[in-house]
Coordinates of C-alpha atoms in Angstrom, one line a residue:
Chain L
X283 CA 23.5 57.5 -103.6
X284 CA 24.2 53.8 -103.4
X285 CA 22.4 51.5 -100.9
X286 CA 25.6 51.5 -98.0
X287 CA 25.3 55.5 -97.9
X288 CA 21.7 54.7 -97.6
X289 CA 21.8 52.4 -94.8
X290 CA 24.4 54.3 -93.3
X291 CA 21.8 57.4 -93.1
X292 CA 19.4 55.2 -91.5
X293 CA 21.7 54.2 -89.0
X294 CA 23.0 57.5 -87.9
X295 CA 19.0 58.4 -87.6
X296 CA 18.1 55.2 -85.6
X297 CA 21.2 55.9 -83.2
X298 CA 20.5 59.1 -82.8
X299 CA 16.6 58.3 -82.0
X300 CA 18.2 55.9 -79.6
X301 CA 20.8 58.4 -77.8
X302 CA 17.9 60.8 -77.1
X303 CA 14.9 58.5 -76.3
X304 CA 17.8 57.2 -73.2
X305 CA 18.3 60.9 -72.4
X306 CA 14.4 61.3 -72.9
X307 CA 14.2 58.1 -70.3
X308 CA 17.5 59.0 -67.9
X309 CA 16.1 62.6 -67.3
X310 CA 12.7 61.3 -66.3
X311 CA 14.4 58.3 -63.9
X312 CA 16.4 61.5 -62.2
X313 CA 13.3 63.3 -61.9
X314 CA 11.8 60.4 -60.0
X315 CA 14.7 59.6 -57.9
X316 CA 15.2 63.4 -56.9
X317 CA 13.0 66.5 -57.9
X318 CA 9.5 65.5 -57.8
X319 CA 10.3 63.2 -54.8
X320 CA 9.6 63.7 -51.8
X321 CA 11.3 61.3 -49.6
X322 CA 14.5 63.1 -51.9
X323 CA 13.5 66.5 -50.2
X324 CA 13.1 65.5 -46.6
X325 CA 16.2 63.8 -46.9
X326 CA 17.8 67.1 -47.9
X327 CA 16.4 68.8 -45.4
X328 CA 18.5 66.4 -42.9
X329 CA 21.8 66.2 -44.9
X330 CA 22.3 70.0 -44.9
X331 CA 21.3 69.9 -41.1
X332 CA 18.4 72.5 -42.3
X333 CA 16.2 72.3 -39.0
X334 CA 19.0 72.4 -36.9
X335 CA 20.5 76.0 -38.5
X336 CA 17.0 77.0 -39.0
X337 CA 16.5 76.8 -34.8
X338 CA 19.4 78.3 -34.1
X339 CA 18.9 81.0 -36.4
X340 CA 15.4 81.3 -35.0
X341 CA 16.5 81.6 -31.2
X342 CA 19.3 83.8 -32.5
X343 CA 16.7 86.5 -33.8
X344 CA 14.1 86.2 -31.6
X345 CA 17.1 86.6 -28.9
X346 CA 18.2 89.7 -30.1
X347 CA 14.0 90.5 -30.0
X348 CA 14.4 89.6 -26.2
X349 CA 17.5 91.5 -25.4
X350 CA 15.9 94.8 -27.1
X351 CA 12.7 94.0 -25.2
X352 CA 14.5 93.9 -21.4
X353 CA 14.5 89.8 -20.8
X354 CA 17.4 88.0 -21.1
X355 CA 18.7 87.0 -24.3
X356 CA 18.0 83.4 -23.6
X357 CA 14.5 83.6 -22.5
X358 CA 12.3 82.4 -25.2
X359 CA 15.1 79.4 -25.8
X360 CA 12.5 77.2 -24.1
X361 CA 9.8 77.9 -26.4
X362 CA 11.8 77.6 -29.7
X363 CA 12.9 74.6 -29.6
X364 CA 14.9 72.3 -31.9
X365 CA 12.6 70.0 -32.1
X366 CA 9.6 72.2 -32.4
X367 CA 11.3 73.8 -35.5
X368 CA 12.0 70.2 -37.3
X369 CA 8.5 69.1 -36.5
X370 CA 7.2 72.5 -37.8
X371 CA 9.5 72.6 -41.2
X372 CA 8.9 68.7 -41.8
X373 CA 5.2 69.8 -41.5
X374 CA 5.3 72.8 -44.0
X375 CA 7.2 70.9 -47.0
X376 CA 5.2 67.6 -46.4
X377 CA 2.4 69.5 -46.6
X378 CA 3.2 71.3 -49.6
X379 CA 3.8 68.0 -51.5
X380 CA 0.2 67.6 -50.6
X381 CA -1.1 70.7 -52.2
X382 CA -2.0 72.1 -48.7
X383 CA -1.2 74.8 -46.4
X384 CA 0.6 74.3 -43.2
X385 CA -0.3 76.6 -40.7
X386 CA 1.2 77.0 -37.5
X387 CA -1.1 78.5 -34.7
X388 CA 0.4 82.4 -33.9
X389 CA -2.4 83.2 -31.2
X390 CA -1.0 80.4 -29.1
X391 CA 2.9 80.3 -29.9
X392 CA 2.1 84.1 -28.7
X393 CA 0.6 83.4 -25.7
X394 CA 3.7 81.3 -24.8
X395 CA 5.9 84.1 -25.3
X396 CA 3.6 86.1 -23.5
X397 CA 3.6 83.2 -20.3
X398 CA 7.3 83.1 -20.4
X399 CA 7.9 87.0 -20.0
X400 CA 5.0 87.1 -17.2
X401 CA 6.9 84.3 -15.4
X402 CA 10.5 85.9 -15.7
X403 CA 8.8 89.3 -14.5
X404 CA 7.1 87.7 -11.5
X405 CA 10.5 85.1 -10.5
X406 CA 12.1 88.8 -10.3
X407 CA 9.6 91.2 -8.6
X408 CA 9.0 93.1 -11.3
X409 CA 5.6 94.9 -12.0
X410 CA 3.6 94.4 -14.7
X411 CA 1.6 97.9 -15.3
X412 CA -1.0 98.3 -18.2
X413 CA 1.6 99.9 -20.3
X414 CA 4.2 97.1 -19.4
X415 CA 1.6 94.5 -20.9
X416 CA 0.7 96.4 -23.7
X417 CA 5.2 96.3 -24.3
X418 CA 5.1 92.8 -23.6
X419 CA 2.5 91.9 -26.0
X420 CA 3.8 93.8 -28.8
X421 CA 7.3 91.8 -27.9
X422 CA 5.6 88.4 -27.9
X423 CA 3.7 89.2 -31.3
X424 CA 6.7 90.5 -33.0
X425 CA 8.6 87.2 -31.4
X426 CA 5.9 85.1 -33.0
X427 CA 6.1 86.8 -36.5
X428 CA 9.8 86.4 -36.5
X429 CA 9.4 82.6 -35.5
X430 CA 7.1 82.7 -38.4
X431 CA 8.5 84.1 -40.7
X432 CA 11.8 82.3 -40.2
X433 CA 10.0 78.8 -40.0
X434 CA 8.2 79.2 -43.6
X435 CA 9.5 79.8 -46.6
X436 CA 8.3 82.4 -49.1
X437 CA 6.5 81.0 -52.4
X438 CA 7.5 76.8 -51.1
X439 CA 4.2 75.7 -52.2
X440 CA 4.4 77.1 -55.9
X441 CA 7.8 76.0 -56.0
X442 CA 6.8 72.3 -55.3
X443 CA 4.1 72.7 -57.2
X444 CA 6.2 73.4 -60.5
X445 CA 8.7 70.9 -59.5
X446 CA 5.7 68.0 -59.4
X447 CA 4.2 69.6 -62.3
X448 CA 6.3 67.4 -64.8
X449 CA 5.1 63.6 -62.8
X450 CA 1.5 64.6 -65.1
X451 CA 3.3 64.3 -68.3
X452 CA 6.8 61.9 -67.1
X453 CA 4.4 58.6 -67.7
X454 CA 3.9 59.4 -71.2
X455 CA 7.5 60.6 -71.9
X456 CA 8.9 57.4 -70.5
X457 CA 6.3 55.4 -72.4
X458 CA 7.0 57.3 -75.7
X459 CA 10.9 57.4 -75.2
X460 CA 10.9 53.3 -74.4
X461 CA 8.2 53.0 -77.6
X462 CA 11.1 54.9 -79.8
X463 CA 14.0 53.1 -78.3
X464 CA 12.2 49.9 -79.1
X465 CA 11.6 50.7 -83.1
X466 CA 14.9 52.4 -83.1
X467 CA 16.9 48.7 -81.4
X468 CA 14.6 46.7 -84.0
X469 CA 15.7 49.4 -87.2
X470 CA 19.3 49.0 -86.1
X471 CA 18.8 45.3 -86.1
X472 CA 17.3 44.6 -89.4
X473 CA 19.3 46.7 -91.2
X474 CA 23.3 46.0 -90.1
X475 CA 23.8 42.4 -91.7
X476 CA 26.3 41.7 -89.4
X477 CA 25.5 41.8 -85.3
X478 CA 29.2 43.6 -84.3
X479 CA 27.8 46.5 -86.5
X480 CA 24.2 46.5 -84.9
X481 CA 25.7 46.7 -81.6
X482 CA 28.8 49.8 -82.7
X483 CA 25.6 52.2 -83.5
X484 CA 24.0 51.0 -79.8
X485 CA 27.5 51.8 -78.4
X486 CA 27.9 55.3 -80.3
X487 CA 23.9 55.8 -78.6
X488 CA 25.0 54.9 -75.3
X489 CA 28.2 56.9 -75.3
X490 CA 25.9 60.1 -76.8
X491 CA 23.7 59.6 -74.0
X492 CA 26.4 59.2 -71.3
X493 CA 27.7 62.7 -73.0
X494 CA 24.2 64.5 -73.0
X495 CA 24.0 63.4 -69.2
X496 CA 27.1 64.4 -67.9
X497 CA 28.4 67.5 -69.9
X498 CA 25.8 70.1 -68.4
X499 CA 25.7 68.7 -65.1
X500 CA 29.2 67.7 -65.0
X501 CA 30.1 71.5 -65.5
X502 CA 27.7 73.1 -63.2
X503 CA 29.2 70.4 -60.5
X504 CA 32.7 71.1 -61.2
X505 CA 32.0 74.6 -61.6
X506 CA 29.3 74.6 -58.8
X507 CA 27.5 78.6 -59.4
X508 CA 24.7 77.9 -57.4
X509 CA 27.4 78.6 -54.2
X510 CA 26.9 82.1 -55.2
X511 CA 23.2 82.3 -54.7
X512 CA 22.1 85.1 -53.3
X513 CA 19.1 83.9 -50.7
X514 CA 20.0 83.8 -46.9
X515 CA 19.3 83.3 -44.5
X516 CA 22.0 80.8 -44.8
X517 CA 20.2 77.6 -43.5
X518 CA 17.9 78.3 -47.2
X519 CA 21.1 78.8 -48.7
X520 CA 22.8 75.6 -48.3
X521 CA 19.6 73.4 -48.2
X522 CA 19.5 74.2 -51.7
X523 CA 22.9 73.9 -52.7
X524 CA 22.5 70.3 -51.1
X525 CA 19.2 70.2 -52.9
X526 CA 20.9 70.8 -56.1
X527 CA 24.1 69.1 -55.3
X528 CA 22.7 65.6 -54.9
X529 CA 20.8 65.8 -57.9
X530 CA 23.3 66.8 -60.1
X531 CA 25.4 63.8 -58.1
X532 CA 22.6 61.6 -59.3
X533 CA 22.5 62.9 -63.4
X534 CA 26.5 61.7 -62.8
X535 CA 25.6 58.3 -61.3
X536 CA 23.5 57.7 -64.3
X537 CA 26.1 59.2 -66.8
X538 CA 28.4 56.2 -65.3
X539 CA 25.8 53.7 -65.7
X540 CA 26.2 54.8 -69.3
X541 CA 29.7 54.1 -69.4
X542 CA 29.3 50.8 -68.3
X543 CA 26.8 50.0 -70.5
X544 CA 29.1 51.6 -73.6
X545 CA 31.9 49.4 -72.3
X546 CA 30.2 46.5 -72.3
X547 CA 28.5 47.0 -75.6
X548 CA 32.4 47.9 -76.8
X549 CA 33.5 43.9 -75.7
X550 CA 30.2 42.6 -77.1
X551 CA 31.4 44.6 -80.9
X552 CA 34.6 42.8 -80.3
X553 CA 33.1 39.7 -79.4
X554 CA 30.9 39.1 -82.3
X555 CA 33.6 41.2 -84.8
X556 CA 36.0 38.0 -84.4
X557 CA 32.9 35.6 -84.6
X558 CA 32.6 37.8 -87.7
X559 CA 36.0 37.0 -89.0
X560 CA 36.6 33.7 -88.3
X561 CA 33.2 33.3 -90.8
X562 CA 34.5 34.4 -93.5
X563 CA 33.9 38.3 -93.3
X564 CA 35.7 41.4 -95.2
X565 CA 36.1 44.2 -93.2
X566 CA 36.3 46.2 -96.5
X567 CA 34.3 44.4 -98.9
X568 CA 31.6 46.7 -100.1
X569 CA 29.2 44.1 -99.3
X570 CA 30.0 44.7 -95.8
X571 CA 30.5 48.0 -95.1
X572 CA 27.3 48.4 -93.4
Chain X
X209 CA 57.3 64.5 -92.4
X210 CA 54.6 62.5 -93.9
X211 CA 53.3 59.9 -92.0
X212 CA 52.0 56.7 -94.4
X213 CA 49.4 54.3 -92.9
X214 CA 48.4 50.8 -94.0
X215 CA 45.1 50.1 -95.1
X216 CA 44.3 48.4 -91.9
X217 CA 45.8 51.3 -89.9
X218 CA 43.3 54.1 -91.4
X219 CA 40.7 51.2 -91.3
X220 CA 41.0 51.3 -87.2
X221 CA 41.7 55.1 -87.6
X222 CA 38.3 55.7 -88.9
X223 CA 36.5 53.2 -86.6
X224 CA 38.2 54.9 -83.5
X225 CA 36.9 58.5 -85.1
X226 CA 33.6 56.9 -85.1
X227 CA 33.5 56.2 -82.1
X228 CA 34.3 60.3 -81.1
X229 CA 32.2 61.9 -83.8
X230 CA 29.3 60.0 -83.8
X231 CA 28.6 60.2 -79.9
X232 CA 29.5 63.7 -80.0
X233 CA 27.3 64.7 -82.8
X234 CA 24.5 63.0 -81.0
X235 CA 25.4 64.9 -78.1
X236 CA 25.7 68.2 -79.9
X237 CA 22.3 67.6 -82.0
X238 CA 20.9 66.6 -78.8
X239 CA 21.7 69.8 -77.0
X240 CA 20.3 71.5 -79.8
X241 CA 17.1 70.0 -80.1
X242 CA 16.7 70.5 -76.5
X243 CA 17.5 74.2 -76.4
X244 CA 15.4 74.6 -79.7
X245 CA 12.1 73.1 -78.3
X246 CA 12.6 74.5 -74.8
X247 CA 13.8 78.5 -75.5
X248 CA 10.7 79.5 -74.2
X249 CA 11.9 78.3 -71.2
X250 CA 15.6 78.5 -70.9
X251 CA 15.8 82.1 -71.9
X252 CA 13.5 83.6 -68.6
X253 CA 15.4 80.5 -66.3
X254 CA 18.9 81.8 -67.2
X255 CA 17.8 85.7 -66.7
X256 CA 15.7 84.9 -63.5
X257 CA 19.5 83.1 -62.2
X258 CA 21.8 86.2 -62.9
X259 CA 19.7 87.7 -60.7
X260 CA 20.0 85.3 -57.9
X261 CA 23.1 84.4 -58.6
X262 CA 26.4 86.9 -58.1
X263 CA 29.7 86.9 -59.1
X264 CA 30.5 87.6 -55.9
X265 CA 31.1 84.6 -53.2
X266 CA 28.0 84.3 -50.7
X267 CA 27.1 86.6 -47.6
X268 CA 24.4 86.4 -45.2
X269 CA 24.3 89.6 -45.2
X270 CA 24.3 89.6 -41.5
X271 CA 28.2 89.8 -41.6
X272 CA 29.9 93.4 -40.0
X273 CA 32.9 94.7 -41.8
X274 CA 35.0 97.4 -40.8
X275 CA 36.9 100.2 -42.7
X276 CA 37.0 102.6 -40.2
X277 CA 41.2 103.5 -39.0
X278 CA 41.3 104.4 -35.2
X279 CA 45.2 106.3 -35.4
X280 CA 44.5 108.9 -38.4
X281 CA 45.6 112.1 -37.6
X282 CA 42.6 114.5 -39.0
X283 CA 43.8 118.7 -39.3
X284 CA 41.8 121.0 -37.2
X285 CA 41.8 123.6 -39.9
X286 CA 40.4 121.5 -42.9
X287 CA 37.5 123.3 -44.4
X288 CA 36.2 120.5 -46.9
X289 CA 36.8 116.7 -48.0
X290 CA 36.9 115.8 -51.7
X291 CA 34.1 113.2 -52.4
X292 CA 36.9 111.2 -54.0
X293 CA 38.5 110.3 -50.9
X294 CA 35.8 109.0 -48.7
X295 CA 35.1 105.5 -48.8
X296 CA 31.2 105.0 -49.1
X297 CA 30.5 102.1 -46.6
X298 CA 28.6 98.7 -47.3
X299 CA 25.5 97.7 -45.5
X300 CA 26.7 96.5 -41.9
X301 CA 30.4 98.3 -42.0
X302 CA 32.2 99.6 -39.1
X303 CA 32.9 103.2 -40.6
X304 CA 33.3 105.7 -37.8
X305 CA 33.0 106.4 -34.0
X306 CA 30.2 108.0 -31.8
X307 CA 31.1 109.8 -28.6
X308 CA 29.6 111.7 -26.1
X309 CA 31.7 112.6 -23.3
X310 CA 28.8 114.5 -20.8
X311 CA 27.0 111.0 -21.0
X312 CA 30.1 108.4 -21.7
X313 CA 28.8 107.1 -24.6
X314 CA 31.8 105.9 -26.9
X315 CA 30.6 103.5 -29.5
X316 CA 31.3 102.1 -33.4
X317 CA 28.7 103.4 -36.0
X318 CA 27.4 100.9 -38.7
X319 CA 26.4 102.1 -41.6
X320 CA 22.7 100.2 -41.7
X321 CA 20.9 99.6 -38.7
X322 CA 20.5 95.8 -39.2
X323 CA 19.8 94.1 -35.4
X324 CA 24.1 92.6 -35.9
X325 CA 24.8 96.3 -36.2
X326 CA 22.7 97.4 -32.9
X327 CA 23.9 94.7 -31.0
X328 CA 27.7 95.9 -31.6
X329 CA 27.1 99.4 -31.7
X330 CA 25.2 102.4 -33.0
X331 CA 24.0 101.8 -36.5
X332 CA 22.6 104.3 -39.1
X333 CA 20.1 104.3 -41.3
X334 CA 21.6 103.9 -44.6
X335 CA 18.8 106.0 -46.5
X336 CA 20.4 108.9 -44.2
X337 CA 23.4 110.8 -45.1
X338 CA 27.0 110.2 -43.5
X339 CA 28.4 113.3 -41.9
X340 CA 30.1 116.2 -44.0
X341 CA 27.4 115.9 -46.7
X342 CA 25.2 118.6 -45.3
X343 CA 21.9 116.7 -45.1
X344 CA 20.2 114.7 -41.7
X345 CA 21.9 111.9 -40.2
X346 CA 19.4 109.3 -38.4
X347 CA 21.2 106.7 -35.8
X348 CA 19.9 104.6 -33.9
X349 CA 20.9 102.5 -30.6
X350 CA 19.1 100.1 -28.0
X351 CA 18.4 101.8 -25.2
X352 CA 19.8 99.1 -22.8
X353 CA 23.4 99.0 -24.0
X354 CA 25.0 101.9 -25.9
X355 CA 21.6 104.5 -25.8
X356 CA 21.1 103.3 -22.1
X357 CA 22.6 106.4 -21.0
X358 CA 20.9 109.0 -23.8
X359 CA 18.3 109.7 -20.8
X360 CA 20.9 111.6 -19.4
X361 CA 21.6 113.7 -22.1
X362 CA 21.1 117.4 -22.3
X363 CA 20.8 120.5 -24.7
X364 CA 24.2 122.0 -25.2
X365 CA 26.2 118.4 -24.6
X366 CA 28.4 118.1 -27.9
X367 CA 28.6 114.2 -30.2
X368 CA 31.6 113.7 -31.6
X369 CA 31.9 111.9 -35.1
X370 CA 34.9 110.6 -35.9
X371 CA 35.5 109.4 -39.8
X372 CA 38.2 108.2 -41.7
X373 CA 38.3 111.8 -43.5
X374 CA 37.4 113.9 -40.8
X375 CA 36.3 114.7 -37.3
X376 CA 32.2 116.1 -36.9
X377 CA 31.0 117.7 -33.6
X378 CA 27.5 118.5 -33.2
X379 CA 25.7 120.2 -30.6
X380 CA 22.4 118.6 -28.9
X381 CA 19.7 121.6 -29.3
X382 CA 16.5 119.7 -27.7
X383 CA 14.8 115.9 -26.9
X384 CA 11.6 114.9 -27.9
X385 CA 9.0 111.2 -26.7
X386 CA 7.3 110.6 -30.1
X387 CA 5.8 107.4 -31.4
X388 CA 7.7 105.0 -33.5
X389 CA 5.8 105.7 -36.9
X390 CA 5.4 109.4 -35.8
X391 CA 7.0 110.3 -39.4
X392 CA 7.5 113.9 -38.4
X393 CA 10.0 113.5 -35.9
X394 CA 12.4 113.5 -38.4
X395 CA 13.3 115.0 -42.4
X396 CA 15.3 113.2 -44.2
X397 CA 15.0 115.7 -47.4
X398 CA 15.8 118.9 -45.1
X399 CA 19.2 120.4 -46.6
X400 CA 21.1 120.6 -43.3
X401 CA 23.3 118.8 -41.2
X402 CA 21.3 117.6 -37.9
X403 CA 22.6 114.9 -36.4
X404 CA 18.9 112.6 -35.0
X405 CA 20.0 109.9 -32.6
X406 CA 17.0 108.0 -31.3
X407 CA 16.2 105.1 -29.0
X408 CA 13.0 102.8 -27.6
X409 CA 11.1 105.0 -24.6
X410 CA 10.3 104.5 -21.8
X411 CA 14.0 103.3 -20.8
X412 CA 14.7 100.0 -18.4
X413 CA 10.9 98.6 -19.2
X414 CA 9.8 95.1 -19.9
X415 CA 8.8 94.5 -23.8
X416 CA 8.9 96.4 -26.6
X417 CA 7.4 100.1 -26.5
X418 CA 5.8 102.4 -29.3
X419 CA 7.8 105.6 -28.2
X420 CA 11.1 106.5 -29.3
X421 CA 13.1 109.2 -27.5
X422 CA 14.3 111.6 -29.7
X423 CA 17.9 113.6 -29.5
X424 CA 18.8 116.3 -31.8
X425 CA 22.0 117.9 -32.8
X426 CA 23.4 120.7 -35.2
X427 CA 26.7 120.3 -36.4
X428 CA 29.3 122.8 -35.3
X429 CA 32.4 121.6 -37.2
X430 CA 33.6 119.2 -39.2
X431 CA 35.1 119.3 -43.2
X432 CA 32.4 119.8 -45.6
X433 CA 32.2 117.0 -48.4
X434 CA 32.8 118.1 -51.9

């Protein structure tokens, strides 16, 4: 094997070490910007107007709750809120993102639904019996457990919990992935004699990169299967297609940021190539092959 | 035809490949790499999202449907339905119609007795049988809208069925108060045809009561499915 197969190997290694070292480093910069960040999350929660289809749907059961239990449909409409329900879902997730446990208080969301049935019962002359208030409690318990229950989300807390668990080891994967791009830059540099070569491996590393970013999460955009997730109700549903959709958006943003890199490193090849040429150099000489 | 190129030509050529291979080898050994180290975890990921994830475009779940056709013409004389022409219903469809003339209840029945289904209608409960297939049949209504009037209701007053593949009457034979986890109230196992309609007790009340009242009925026609 002569010495320009040789230094060709090397090359293709150090490129290569390059291309993934970027991914290494563009996956954990996604991570950051969506992920494992909160501000990301609560952002999400406004773009796919989450609290607002979460109150609706809300009122909407505990309606139907009201009309089986002889009040009006839109009885309890003072009690749940809009704005109770985004103050209550913006405390469960920022919460969660602390470790902890958000718990909304059922005894007294109860005895609101309970106040709000005894006023309707005495505005219209109706009786309250022994048997009536035993009914009325039962409705106002089951009103608070479907409030509940469609405020908070089953499992939340271990799935943030698994989404942060990668922020204990990013530090080091960024820090080993800039290390290797640093000896891999320096490898490329000492061995390509001439600089237009040094910098066509960095472009074939950026464009490998740019493809490693954007094929996977380019198809699942274009392609988009998460629509078909099975999880209602539907507020859940589309806060996690947003969820997903952004950060996919974001993988793609990178992926570009890759393209102009590769563009520019394209010019710069050119650039020193004709400095190259008007020196003197032999674009098939063996001596310059590498 | 053979196509000759320069020197220079398959010079640029071979640059211009290098520019396609070499990225896309990196991207192909990167991919590999990837899924090499991390099979451990791609393997239980990509079984855990076919189950979450459908071929199928998304429903809530709370959506109604309807297959039921209001201008069949069903024969009197028809003794038995083959299974191949009735169309099993999804959770929340529209597949038949309840009546009871002697209390003027005329309703849709949903197969499922989801809260979308009792708000537009009778539903049933879909681990019950549909009529014609010779086992209990367990509906359900609220009992201020379409089961408001089931108070009334008396032994001997005939419910009328009507299905895409046939027409059922059944006869009410007695009403019973139980409470709502009072399991022996109904069979679902026994191996005939009793129609069980129930609804909240006591009726026009505030809140939501323990009892259910409790209507039985045989069936006394009606194609048997086989």
């Amino acid at each position: 094997m002569n010495n320009t197969v040789i230094r060709r190997i090397i090359c293709f290694f150090f490129s290569l070490i390059l291309s993934l070292s970027l991914f290494v480093i563009s996956i954990a910069v996604t991570m950051q910007f969506t992920v494992v960040n909160k501000d990301f999350l609560i952002n999400q929660l406004s773009i796919s107007g989450y609290h607002v289809k979460a109150a609706e749907y809300t009122r909407k059961s505990i309606s139907d709750l009201a009309f089986v239990g002889g009040v009006p449909s839109d009885i309890f409409d003072s009690v749940v809120t809009t704005e109770r329900v985004q103050s209550d879902i913006y405390n469960i997730f920022e919460s969660a993102y602390e470790g902890k446990q958000y718990s909304i208080d059922k005894n007294s969301l109860k005895s609101e639904f309970v106040n709000t049935v005894d006023s309707y019962a005495s505005e219209n002359g109706i009786e309250i019996t022994e048997d009536t208030k035993n009914n009325i409690e039962h409705l106002s318990e089951l009103c608070a457990d479907t409030y509940l229950n469609c405020i908070n989300i089953a499992g939340l807390n271990m799935v943030i919990g698994a989404l942060k668990q990668p922020i204990s080891f990013m530090g080091l994967a960024m820090g080993g992935a800039a290390l290797l791009c640093l000896v891999s830059i320096t490898m490329l540099f000492l061995v390509n004699k001439y600089k237009h070569k040094f910098f066509r491996y960095i472009s074939y590393s950026l464009c490998g990169t740019f493809l490693m970013i954007t094929i996977i999460p380019g198809y699942f955009y274009l392609t988009k299967p998460y629509l078909n997730l099975n999880i209602s109700p539907e507020y859940i549903h589309s806060f996690i297609n947003s969820f997903i959709d952004d950060t996919l958006k974001t993988f793609l943003g990178i992926g570009i940021f890759f393209v102009v890199l590769f563009i520019s490193a394209l010019f710069i090849v050119n650039l020193f190539k004709k400095r190259a040429l008007q020196k003197g150099y032999n674009e098939r000489h063996k001596d310059s092959l590498v | 035809m053979k196509i000759h190129f320069s020197s220079n030509q398959k010079h640029t050529l071979k640059n211009l490949l290098a520019y396609i291979c070499m990225p896309v080898g990196f991207c192909v050994l990167g991919y590999l790499l990837i899924y090499t180290v991390f099979i451990p975890i791609i393997k239980p990921a990509l079984s855990l999202s076919e189950m979450f994830i459908s071929d199928a475009d998304f429903k809530t779940g709370e959506d109604l449907t309807s297959i039921f056709e209001d201008n069949i013409q069903h024969e009197e004389s028809k003794d038995t339905v083959n299974i191949s022409e009735v169309q099993i219903p999804s959770f929340g469809t529209h597949y038949a119609n309840i009546s009871i003339p002697a209390i003027s209840v005329e309703a849709p029945l949903y197969y499922g007795d989801s809260s979308a289904a009792l708000s537009s209608g009778i539903g049933q409960y879909n681990g019950s049988f549909m009529p014609g297939f010779g086992r209990p049949i367990l509906v359900s209504g609220h009992n201020n809208s379409y089961f408001n009037s089931l108070q009334y209701i008396e032994a001997g007053d005939e419910v009328i069925i009507t299905t895409n593949y046939g027409v059922y009457k059944y006869q009410v034979t007695e009403t019973k108060i139980a409470s709502y986890n009072d399991k022996s109230a109904y069979d679902l196992s026994a191996k005939e045809e009793t129609l069980i309609m129930y609804t909240c007790y006591p009726f026009d009340t505030l809140g939501l009561t323990s009892q259910r009242f409790f209507v039985y009925a045989e069936k006394i026609s009606g194609p048997e499915i086989v």
